[in-house]
mmCIF file of C-alpha atoms and ligand atoms in Angstrom:
data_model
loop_
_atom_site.group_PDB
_atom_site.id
_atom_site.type_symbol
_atom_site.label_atom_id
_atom_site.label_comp_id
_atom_site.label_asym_id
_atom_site.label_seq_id
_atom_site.Cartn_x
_atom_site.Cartn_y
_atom_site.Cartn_z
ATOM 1 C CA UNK A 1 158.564 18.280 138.691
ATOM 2 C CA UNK A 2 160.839 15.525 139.181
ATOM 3 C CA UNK A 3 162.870 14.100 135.864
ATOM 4 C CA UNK A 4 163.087 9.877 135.365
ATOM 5 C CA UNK A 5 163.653 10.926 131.937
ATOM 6 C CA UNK A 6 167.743 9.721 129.719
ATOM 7 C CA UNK A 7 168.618 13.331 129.222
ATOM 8 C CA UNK A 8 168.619 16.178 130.296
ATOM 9 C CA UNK A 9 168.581 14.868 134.078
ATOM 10 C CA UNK A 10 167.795 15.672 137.838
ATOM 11 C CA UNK A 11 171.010 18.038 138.136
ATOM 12 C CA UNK A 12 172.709 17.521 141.292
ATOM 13 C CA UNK A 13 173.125 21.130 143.589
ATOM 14 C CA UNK A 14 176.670 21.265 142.974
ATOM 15 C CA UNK A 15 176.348 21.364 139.398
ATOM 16 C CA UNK A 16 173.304 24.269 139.803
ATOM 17 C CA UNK A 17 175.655 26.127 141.823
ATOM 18 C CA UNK A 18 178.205 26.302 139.257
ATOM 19 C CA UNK A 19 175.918 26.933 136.664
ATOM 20 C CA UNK A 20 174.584 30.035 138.114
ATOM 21 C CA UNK A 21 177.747 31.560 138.269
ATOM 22 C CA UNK A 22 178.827 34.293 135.683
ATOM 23 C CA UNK A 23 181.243 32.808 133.486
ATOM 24 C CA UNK A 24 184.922 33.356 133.206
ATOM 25 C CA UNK A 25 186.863 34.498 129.798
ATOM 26 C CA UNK A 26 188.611 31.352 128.190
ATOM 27 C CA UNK A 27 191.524 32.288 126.557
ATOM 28 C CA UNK A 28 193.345 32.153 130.050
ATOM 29 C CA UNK A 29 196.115 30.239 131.083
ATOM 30 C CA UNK A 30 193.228 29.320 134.002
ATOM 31 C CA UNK A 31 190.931 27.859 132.088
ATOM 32 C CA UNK A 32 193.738 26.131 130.324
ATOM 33 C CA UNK A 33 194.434 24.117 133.449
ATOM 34 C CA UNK A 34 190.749 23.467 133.977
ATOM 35 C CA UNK A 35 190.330 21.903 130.359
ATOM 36 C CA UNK A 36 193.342 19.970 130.867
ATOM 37 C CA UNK A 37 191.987 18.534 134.070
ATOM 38 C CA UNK A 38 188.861 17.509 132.306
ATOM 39 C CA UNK A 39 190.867 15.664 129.634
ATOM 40 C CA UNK A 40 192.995 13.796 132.154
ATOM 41 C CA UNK A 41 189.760 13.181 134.577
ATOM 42 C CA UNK A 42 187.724 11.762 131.540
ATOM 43 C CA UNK A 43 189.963 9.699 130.126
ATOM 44 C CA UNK A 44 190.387 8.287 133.765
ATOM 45 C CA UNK A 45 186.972 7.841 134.094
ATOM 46 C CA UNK A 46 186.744 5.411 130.852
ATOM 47 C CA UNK A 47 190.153 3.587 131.453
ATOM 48 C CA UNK A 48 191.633 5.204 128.630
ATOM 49 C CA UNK A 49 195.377 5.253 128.147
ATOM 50 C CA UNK A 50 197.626 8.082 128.772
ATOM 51 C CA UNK A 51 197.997 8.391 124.686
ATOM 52 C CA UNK A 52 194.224 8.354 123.769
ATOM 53 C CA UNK A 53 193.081 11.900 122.379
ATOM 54 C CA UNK A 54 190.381 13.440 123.504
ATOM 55 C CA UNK A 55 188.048 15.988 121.884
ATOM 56 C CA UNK A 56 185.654 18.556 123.641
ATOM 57 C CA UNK A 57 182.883 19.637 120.825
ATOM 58 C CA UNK A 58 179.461 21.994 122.054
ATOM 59 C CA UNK A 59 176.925 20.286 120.308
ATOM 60 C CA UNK A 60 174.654 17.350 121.177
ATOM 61 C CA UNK A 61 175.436 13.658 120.912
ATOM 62 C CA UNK A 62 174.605 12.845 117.868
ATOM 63 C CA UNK A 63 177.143 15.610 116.449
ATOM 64 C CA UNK A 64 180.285 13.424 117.996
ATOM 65 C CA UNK A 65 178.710 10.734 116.614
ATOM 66 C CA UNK A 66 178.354 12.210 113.304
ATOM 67 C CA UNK A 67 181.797 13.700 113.478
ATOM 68 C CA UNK A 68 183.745 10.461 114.558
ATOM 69 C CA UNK A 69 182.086 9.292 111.283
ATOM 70 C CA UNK A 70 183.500 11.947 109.519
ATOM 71 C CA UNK A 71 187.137 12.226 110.918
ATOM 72 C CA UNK A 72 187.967 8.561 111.145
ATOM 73 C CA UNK A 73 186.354 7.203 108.171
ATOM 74 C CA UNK A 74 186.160 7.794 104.105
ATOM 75 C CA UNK A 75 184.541 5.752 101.310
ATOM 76 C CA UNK A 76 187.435 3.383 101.545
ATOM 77 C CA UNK A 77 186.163 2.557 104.193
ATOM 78 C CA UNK A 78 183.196 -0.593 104.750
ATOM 79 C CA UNK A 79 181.175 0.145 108.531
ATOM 80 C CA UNK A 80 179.091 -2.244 110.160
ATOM 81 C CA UNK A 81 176.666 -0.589 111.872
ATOM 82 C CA UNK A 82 174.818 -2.262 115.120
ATOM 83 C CA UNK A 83 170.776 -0.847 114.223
ATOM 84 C CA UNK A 84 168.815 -2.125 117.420
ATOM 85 C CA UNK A 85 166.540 0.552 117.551
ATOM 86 C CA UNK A 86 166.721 4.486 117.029
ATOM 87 C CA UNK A 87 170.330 5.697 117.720
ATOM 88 C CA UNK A 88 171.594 2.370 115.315
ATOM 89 C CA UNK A 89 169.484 3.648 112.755
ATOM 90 C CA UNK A 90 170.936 7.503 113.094
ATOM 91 C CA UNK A 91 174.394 5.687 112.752
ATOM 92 C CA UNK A 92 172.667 4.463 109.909
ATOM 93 C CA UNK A 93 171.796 7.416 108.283
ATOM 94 C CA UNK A 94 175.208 9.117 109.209
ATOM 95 C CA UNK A 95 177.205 6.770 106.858
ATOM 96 C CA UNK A 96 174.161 7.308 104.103
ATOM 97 C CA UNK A 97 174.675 11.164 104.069
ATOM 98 C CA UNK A 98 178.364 10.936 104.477
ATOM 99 C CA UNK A 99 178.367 8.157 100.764
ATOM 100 C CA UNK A 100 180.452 5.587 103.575
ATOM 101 C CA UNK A 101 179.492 2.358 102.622
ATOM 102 C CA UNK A 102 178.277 0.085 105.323
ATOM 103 C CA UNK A 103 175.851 -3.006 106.324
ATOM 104 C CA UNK A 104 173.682 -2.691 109.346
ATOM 105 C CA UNK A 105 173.245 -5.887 111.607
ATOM 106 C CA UNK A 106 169.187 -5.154 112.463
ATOM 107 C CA UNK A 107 168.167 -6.488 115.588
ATOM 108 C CA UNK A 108 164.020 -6.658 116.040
ATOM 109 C CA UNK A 109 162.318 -5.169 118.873
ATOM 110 C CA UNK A 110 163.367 -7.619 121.797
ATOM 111 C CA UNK A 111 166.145 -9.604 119.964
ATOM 112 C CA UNK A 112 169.345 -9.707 121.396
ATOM 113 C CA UNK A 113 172.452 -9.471 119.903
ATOM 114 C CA UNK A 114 174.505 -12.318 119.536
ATOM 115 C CA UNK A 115 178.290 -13.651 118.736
ATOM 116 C CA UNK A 116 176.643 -15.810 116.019
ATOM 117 C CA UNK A 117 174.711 -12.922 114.006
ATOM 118 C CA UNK A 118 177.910 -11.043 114.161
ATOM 119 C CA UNK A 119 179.685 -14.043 112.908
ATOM 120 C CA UNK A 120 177.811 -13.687 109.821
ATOM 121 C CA UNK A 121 179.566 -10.295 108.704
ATOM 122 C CA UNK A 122 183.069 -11.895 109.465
ATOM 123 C CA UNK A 123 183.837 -12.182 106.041
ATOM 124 C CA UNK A 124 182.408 -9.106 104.851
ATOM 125 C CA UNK A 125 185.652 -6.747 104.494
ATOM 126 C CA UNK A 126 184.329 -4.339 107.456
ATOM 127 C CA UNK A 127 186.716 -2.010 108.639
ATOM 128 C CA UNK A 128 185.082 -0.383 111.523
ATOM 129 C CA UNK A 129 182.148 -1.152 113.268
ATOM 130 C CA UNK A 130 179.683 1.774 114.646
ATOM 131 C CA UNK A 131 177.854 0.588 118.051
ATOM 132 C CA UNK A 132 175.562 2.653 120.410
ATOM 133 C CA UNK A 133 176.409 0.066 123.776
ATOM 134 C CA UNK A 134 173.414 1.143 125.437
ATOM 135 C CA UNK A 135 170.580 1.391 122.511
ATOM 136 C CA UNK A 136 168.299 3.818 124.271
ATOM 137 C CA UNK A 137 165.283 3.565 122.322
ATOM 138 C CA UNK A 138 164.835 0.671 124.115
ATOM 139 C CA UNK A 139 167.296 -0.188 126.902
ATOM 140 C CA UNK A 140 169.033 -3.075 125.931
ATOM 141 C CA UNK A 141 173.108 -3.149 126.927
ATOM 142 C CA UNK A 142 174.861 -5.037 124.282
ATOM 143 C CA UNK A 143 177.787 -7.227 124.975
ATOM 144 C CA UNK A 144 181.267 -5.241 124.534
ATOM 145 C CA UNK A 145 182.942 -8.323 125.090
ATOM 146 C CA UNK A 146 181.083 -10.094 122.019
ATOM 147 C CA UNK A 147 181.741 -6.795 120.059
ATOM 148 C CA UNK A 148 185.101 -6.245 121.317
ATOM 149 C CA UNK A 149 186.454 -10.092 120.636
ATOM 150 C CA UNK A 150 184.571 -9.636 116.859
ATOM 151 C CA UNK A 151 186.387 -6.401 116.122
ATOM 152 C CA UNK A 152 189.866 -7.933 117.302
ATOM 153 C CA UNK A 153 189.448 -10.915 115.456
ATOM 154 C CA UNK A 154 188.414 -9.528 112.118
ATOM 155 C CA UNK A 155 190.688 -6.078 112.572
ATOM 156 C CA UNK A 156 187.850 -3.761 112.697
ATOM 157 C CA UNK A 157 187.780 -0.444 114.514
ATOM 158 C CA UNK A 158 185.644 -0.058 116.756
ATOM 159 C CA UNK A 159 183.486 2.872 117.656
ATOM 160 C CA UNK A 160 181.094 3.062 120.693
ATOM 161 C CA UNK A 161 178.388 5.605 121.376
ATOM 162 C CA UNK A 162 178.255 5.297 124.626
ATOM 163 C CA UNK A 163 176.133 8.405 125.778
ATOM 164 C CA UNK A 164 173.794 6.629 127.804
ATOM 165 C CA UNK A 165 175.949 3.774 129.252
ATOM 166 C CA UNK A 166 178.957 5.977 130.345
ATOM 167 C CA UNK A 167 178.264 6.239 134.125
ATOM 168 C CA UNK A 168 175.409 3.638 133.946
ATOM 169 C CA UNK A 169 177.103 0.565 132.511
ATOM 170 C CA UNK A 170 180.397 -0.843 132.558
ATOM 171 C CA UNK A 171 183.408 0.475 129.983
ATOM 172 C CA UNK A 172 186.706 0.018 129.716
ATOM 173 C CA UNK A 173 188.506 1.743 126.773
ATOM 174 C CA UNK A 174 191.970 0.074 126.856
ATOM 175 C CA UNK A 175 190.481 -3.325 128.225
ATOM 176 C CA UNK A 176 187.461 -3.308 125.660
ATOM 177 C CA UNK A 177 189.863 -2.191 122.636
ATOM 178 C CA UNK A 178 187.801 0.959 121.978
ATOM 179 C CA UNK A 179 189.171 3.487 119.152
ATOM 180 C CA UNK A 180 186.693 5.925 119.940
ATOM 181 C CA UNK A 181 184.271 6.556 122.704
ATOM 182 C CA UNK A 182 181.383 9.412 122.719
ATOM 183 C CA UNK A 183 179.912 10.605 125.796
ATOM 184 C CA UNK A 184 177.580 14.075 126.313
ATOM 185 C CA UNK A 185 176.849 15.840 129.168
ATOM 186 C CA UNK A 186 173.468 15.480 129.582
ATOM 187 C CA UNK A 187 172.860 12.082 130.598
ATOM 188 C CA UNK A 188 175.013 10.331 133.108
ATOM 189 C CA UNK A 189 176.846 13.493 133.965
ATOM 190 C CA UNK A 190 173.622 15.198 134.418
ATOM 191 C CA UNK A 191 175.052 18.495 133.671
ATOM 192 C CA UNK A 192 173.582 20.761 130.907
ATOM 193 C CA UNK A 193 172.919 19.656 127.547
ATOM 194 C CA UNK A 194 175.272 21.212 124.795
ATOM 195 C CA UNK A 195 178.743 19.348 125.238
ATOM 196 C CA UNK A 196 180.067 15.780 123.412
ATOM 197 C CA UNK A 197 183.080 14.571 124.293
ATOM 198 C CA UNK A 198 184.997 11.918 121.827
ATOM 199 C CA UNK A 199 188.172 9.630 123.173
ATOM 200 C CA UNK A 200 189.828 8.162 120.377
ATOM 201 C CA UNK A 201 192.931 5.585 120.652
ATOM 202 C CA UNK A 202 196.015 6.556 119.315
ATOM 203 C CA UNK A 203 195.921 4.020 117.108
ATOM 204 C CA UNK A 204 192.967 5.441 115.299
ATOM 205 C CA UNK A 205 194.288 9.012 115.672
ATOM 206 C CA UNK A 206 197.756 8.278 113.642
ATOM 207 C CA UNK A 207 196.125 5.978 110.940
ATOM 208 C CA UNK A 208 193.025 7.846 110.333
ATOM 209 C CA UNK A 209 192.515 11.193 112.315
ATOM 210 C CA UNK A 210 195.622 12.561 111.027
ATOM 211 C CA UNK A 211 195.478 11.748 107.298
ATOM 212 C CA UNK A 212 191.919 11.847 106.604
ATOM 213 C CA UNK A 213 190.043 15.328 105.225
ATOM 214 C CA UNK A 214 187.132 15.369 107.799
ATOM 215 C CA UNK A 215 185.694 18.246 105.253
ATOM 216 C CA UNK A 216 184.194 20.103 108.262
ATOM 217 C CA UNK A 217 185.661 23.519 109.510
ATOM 218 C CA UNK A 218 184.148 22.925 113.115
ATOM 219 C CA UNK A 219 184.503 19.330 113.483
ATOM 220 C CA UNK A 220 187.740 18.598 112.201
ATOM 221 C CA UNK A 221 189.422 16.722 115.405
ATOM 222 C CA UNK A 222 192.484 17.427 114.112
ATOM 223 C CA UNK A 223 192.754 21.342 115.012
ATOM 224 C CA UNK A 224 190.631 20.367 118.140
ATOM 225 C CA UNK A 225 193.379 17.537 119.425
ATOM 226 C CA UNK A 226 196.178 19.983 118.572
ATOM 227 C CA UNK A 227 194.145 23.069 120.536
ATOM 228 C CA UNK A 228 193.726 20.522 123.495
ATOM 229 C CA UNK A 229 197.682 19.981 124.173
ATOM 230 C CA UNK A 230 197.595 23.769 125.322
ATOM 231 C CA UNK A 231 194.320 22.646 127.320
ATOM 232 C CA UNK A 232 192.028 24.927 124.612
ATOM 233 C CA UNK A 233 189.417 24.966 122.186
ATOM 234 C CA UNK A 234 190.091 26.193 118.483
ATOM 235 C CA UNK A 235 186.396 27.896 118.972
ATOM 236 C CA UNK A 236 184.722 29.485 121.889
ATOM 237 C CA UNK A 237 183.532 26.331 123.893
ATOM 238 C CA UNK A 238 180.524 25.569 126.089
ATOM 239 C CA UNK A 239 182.638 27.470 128.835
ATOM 240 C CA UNK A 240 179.828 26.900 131.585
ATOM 241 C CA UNK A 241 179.181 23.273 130.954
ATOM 242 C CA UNK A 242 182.726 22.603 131.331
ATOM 243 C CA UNK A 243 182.900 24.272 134.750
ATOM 244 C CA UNK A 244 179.635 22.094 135.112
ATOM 245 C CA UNK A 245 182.196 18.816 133.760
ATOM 246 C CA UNK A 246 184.943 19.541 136.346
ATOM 247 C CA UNK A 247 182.784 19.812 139.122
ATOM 248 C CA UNK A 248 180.774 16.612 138.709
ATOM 249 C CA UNK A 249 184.947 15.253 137.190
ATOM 250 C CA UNK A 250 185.948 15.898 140.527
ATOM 251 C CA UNK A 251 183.076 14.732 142.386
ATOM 252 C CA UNK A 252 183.824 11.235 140.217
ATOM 253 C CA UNK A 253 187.345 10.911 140.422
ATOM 254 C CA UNK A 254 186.321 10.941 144.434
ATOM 255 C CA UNK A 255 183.861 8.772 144.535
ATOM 256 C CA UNK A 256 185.081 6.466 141.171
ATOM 257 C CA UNK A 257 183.225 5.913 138.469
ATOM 258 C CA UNK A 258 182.345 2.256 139.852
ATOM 259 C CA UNK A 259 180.530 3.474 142.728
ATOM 260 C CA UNK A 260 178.879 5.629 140.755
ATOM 261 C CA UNK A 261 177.764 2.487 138.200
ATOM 262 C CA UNK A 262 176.973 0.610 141.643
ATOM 263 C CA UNK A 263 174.481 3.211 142.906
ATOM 264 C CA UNK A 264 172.679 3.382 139.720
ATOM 265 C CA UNK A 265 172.956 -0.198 139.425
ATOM 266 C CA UNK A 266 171.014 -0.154 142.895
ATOM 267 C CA UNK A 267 168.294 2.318 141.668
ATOM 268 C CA UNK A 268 167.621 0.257 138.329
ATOM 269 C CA UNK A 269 167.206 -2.950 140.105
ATOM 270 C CA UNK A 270 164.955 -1.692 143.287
ATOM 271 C CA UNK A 271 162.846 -0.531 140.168
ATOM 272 C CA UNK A 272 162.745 -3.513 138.363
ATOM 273 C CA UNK A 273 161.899 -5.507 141.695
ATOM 274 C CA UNK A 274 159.521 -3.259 142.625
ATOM 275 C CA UNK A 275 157.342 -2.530 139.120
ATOM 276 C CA UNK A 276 157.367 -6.296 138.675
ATOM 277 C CA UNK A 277 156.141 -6.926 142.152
ATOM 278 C CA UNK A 278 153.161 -4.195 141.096
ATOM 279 C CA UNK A 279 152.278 -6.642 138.350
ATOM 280 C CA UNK A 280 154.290 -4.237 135.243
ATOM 281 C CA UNK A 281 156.058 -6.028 132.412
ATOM 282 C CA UNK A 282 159.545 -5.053 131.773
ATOM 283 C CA UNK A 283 161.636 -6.934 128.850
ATOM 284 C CA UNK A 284 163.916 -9.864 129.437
ATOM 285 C CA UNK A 285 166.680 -8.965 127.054
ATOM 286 C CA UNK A 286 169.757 -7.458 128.659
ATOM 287 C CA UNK A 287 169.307 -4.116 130.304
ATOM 288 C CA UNK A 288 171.536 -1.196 130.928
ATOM 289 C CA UNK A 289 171.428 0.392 134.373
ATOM 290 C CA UNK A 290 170.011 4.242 132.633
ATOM 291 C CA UNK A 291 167.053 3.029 132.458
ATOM 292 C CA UNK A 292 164.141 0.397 132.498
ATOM 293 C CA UNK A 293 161.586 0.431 130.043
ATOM 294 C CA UNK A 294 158.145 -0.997 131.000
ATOM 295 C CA UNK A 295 155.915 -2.583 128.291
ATOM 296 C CA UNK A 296 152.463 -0.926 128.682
ATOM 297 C CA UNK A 297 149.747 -2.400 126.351
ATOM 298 C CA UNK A 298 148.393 0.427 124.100
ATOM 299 C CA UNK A 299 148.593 2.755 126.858
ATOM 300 C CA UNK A 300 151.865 4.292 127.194
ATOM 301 C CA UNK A 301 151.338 7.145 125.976
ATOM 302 C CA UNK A 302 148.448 7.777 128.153
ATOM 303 C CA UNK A 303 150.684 6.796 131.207
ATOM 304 C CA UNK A 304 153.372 8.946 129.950
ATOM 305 C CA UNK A 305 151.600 12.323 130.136
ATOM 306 C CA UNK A 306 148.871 11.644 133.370
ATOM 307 C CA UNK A 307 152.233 10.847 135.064
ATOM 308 C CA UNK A 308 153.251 13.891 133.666
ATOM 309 C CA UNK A 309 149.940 16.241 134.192
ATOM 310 C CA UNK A 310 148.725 14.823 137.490
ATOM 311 C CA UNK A 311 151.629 14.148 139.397
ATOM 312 C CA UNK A 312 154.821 16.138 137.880
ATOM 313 C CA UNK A 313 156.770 12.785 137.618
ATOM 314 C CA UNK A 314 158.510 12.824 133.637
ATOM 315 C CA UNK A 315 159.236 9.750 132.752
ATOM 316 C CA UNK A 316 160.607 9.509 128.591
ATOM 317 C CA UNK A 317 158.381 8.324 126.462
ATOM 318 C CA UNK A 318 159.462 6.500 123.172
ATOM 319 C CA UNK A 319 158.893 7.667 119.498
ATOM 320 C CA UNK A 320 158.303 5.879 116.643
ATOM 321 C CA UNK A 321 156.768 2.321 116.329
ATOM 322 C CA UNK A 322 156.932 2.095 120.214
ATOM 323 C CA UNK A 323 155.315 4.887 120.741
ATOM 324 C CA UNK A 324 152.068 3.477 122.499
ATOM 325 C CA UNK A 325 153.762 0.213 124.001
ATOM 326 C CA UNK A 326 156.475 1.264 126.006
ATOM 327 C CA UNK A 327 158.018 3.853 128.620
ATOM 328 C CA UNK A 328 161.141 4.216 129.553
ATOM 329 C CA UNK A 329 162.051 4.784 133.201
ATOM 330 C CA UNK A 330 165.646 6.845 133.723
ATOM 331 C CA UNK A 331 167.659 6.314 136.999
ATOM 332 C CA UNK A 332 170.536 8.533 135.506
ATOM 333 C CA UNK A 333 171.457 11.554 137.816
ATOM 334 C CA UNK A 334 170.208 13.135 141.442
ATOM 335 C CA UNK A 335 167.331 9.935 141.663
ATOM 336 C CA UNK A 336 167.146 8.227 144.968
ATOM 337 C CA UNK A 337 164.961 5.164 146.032
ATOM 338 C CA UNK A 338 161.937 7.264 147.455
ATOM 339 C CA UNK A 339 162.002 8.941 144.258
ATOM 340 C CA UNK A 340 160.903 5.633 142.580
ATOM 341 C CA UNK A 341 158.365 4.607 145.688
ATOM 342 C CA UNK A 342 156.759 7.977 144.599
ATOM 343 C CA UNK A 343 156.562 7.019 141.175
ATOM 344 C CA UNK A 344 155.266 3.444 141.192
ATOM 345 C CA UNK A 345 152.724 4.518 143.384
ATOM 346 C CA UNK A 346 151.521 7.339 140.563
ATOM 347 C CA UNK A 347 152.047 4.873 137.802
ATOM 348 C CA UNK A 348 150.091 2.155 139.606
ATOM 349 C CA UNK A 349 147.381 4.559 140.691
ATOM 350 C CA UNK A 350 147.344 5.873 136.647
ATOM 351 C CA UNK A 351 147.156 1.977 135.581
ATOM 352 C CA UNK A 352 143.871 1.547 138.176
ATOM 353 C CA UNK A 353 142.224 4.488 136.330
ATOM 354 C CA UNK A 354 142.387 3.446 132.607
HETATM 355 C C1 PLP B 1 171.044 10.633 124.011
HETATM 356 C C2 PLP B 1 171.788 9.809 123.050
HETATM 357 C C3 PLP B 1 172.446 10.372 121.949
HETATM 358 C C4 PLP B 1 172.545 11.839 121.697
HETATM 359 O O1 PLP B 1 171.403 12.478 121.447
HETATM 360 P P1 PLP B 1 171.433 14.061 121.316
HETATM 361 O O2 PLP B 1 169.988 14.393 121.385
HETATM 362 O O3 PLP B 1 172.047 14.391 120.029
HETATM 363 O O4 PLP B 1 172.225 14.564 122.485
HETATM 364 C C5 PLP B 1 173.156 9.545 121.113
HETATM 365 N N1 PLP B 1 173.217 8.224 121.315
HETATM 366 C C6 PLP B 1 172.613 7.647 122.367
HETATM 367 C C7 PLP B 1 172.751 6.175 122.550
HETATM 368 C C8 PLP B 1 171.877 8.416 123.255
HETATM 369 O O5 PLP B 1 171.279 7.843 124.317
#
């Protein structure tokens, strides 16, 4: 079995090693200095300033994006929301639940964002806008600069999901003016699924972390920032995956985060080259690096699982109205080129049989 999928990953042997391991007790001065490494490796990893805060939360992706709503935000507030696809809608559906008025900028299947459409909500009284960079459900990187220059000009905060571009696509907190950046483990990382990690400015911290009632025991970042300065966790924390964390931290801080982008960079495009070469459609809007998606005609979800069935290769197939018209080809984690020779050879010998 062999994983092109956006999360969970291939797992590189490092990270299985540590994972095997029995896991220490937490409440140790220790694992204190191994959190604290993770917060200053992280933070170094995204460019963030010494003063940015950083929060460590075991739960999946969408919970930090759910609880950055929450702890930054109130029904003061007015969010624009970027809804390109499936993770703009959850954004979406965050600020409904949580009664935080917003306006969503919807982008149609293939249309790509653009200075002018954002333009539109200048005069809107936004105070924060919510952005997933990469919008998985269909691949296409937004422009931070576009987003960065809006938010700047208009005095917006501005909040990036940026689970699937972290690693893949290029971020810089303190140069892109970010106030709060999520990231989970198992995507770029390629380390278990189960951790989120949120970076938020100081800025945001002091005018909104600290004085507004988040109204969650769990996710309150408040206790969690505080916990963090002694290099803990106010509740028992995915101990493992952050042994995973500092392993693949280290491993980055090593290598840097660039050649890491650069090498899956290289992946994406020998894909690309090569599945257009075989005659297979892929999009023209702007990509990120994770992944490529590949417009099959009423037959991708046929593709999807005799890939799957036949020749162990899991690529991620989409939900929703795309269900039957496009895959989605990951290059996040332990993929190499062969990997992908291997692959377009099964997908071309599924798209000979149909
Ligand atoms: C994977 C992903 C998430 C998180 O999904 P979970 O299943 O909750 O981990 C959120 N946003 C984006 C853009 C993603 O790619």
């Amino acid at each position: 079995m062999k994983l092109f999928t956006v999360g969970p990953v291939e797992m590189y042997p490092e990270t299985l090693k540590v994972a095997a391991e029995q896991l220490p007790y937490f409440r140790t001065p220790e694992f204190s200095g191994i959190m604290l490494e993770n917060e200053e490796m992280f933070k170094a990893s995204i460019h963030a300033p010494k003063d940015a805060k950083t929060v460590f939360l075991t739960a999946s992706g969408t919970a930090a994006m759910e609880a950055a709503v929450m702890n930054c935000f109130t029904a003061e507030d007015k969010l624009l929301v970027i809804n390109g696809g499936g993770f703009g809608k959850r954004f979406a559906e965050i600020c409904a639940l949580h009664r935080i008025p917003y306006e969503e900028l919807c982008l149609e299947f293939g249309e790509v964002l653009t200075g002018e459409q954002l333009a539109g909500f200048a005069d809107h009284g936004c105070t924060g806008l919510l952005v997933n960079l990469h919008e998985t459900s269909t691949g296409q990187l937004y422009d931070i600069r576009l987003l960065t220059a809006f938010c700047r000009e208009h005095g917006l905060y501005l909040i990036v999901d940026a689970i699937s571009a972290y690693g893949a696509d290029e971020i810089d907190f303190e140069r892109d003016g970010i106030d709060a950046l999520i990231v989970s483990s198992q995507k770029a990382l390629a380390l278990s699924p189960g951790l989120a990690i949120v970076a938020v400015s100081d800025r945001l911290y002091r005018d909104r972390v600290m004085k507004i009632q988040s109204g969650s025991l769990y996710f309150d970042f408040k206790i969690h920032i505080e916990n963090l300065k002694r290099g803990q966790t106010p509740f028992t924390p995915a101990v493992g995956i952050l042994l995973e964390l500092h392993e693949r931290l280290l491993q980055i801080q090593e290598m840097g985060i660039e050649r890491l982008r650069k090498q899956t960079h290289a992946v994406a495009g020998y894909f690309r080259d090569q599945a257009s070469k075989a005659g297979f459609l892929i999009p023209k809007y702007p990509l990120s690096n994770a992944l490529t998606p590949v417009l099959l005609e009423s037959c991708a979800k046929e593709m999807y699982t005799r890939l799957k069935d036949d020749y162990g290769l899991v690529v991620t197939p989409n939900g929703g109205a795309l269900e039957n018209t496009i895959i989605r080809v990951g290059h996040l984690g332990n993929v190499v080129l062969e990997d992908y020779e291997e692959l377009l050879k099964a997908m071309k010998a599924v798209q000979e049989s149909l």
